[in-house]
Amino acid sequence: MKIENQVTLEFPSRSANEGFARTAAACFAAQLDPTLEEVNDIKTAISEAVTNAIVHAYPDTLGKVVLKLRIREGHVLEIVVKDWGVGIADVEQARTPLFTTGNEERSGMGFTIMESFMDTLKVRSAPGRGTTVTMARKISRRAGR
């Protein structure tokens, strides 16, 4: 699918940058004229992916997170969140609802939430080499536009 527009953001794995990522993605997606529900879904999915990178990829250190946003033909928003952290040993297990490597404050629902708000979700990871989460969502074309 042809890329019509794109942006790449890089930031340290600080919790304050989760809000920045959400807002930046919403602003970029605005050119597709999404509904408020679509914007909220996108922001929620990005929040989960970026929080996973911050909390799980770099549990004891500060690392780098990259957020790539692409508009593809057909009114599709593609989101890539990449880290170079500890990685995931078993991606299928990590995608199981309620599974977490975090403490009791973590719900273990991150991937489930991402999957429920996006049309597609792909997770690639290798222990010690990091994780790449790729999500896509087709934005509805509104009548009269």
mmCIF file of C-alpha atoms in Angstrom, residues 43-133:
data_model
loop_
_atom_site.group_PDB
_atom_site.id
_atom_site.type_symbol
_atom_site.label_atom_id
_atom_site.label_comp_id
_atom_site.label_asym_id
_atom_site.label_seq_id
_atom_site.Cartn_x
_atom_site.Cartn_y
_atom_site.Cartn_z
ATOM 1 C CA LYS A 43 -5.042 7.476 21.346
ATOM 2 C CA THR A 44 -5.916 4.517 23.572
ATOM 3 C CA ALA A 45 -4.060 2.012 21.376
ATOM 4 C CA ILE A 46 -0.975 4.251 21.196
ATOM 5 C CA SER A 47 -1.077 4.803 24.939
ATOM 6 C CA GLU A 48 -0.995 1.036 25.512
ATOM 7 C CA ALA A 49 1.838 0.428 23.032
ATOM 8 C CA VAL A 50 4.021 3.288 24.285
ATOM 9 C CA THR A 51 3.365 2.425 27.935
ATOM 10 C CA ASN A 52 4.418 -1.174 27.233
ATOM 11 C CA ALA A 53 7.685 0.094 25.756
ATOM 12 C CA ILE A 54 8.310 2.408 28.701
ATOM 13 C CA VAL A 55 7.382 -0.045 31.483
ATOM 14 C CA HIS A 56 8.338 -3.449 30.108
ATOM 15 C CA ALA A 57 11.099 -2.837 27.543
ATOM 16 C CA TYR A 58 13.227 -0.721 29.840
ATOM 17 C CA PRO A 59 12.311 -1.767 33.405
ATOM 18 C CA ASP A 60 15.546 -0.561 35.020
ATOM 19 C CA THR A 61 16.965 1.908 32.537
ATOM 20 C CA LEU A 62 16.090 4.737 30.179
ATOM 21 C CA GLY A 63 15.895 3.751 26.518
ATOM 22 C CA LYS A 64 14.711 4.936 23.131
ATOM 23 C CA VAL A 65 11.181 4.631 21.742
ATOM 24 C CA VAL A 66 10.319 5.396 18.120
ATOM 25 C CA LEU A 67 6.779 6.176 16.979
ATOM 26 C CA LYS A 68 6.132 6.056 13.228
ATOM 27 C CA LEU A 69 2.815 7.266 11.877
ATOM 28 C CA ARG A 70 1.879 6.687 8.260
ATOM 29 C CA ILE A 71 -1.162 7.474 6.203
ATOM 30 C CA ARG A 72 -1.549 4.801 3.568
ATOM 31 C CA GLU A 73 -3.811 4.806 0.552
ATOM 32 C CA GLY A 74 -7.372 3.864 1.313
ATOM 33 C CA HIS A 75 -7.592 6.170 4.352
ATOM 34 C CA VAL A 76 -5.553 3.817 6.558
ATOM 35 C CA LEU A 77 -3.552 5.060 9.539
ATOM 36 C CA GLU A 78 -0.571 2.823 10.326
ATOM 37 C CA ILE A 79 1.186 3.110 13.681
ATOM 38 C CA VAL A 80 4.537 1.561 14.559
ATOM 39 C CA VAL A 81 5.964 1.650 18.087
ATOM 40 C CA LYS A 82 9.514 0.303 18.347
ATOM 41 C CA ASP A 83 11.917 -0.156 21.233
ATOM 42 C CA TRP A 84 15.322 -1.774 21.663
ATOM 43 C CA GLY A 85 14.654 -3.078 25.159
ATOM 44 C CA VAL A 86 14.526 -6.498 26.789
ATOM 45 C CA GLY A 87 12.150 -7.992 24.208
ATOM 46 C CA ILE A 88 9.446 -10.589 24.672
ATOM 47 C CA ALA A 89 10.386 -14.254 24.972
ATOM 48 C CA ASP A 90 6.910 -15.585 24.073
ATOM 49 C CA VAL A 91 4.775 -13.136 22.085
ATOM 50 C CA GLU A 92 1.728 -15.429 22.046
ATOM 51 C CA GLN A 93 1.798 -15.701 25.846
ATOM 52 C CA ALA A 94 2.265 -11.931 26.153
ATOM 53 C CA ARG A 95 -0.835 -11.405 23.983
ATOM 54 C CA THR A 96 -2.929 -13.539 26.351
ATOM 55 C CA PRO A 97 -5.396 -11.412 28.351
ATOM 56 C CA LEU A 98 -4.264 -10.775 31.953
ATOM 57 C CA PHE A 99 -0.655 -11.908 31.332
ATOM 58 C CA THR A 100 1.879 -9.378 32.590
ATOM 59 C CA THR A 101 5.557 -9.223 33.451
ATOM 60 C CA GLY A 102 4.863 -6.126 35.542
ATOM 61 C CA ASN A 103 3.757 -5.810 39.127
ATOM 62 C CA GLU A 104 0.236 -6.208 40.507
ATOM 63 C CA GLU A 105 -0.646 -2.686 39.297
ATOM 64 C CA ARG A 106 -0.478 -3.920 35.678
ATOM 65 C CA SER A 107 -3.656 -5.418 34.203
ATOM 66 C CA GLY A 108 -2.060 -7.488 31.456
ATOM 67 C CA MET A 109 -4.608 -6.179 28.945
ATOM 68 C CA GLY A 110 -2.384 -3.959 26.761
ATOM 69 C CA PHE A 111 -2.280 -6.102 23.630
ATOM 70 C CA THR A 112 -5.958 -7.023 24.018
ATOM 71 C CA ILE A 113 -6.882 -3.342 24.194
ATOM 72 C CA MET A 114 -4.737 -2.491 21.159
ATOM 73 C CA GLU A 115 -6.319 -5.319 19.200
ATOM 74 C CA SER A 116 -9.843 -4.245 20.113
ATOM 75 C CA PHE A 117 -9.337 -0.625 18.977
ATOM 76 C CA MET A 118 -7.373 -1.280 15.791
ATOM 77 C CA ASP A 119 -8.115 -3.265 12.623
ATOM 78 C CA THR A 120 -4.782 -5.096 12.694
ATOM 79 C CA LEU A 121 -2.069 -5.709 15.295
ATOM 80 C CA LYS A 122 1.309 -7.350 14.680
ATOM 81 C CA VAL A 123 3.949 -7.873 17.345
ATOM 82 C CA ARG A 124 7.544 -8.793 16.524
ATOM 83 C CA SER A 125 10.040 -9.281 19.295
ATOM 84 C CA ALA A 126 13.263 -10.999 20.239
ATOM 85 C CA PRO A 127 14.758 -11.266 23.732
ATOM 86 C CA GLY A 128 17.469 -8.665 24.200
ATOM 87 C CA ARG A 129 16.715 -7.003 20.865
ATOM 88 C CA GLY A 130 13.457 -5.162 21.462
ATOM 89 C CA THR A 131 9.888 -5.154 20.220
ATOM 90 C CA THR A 132 8.035 -3.668 17.265
ATOM 91 C CA VAL A 133 4.269 -3.226 17.462
#
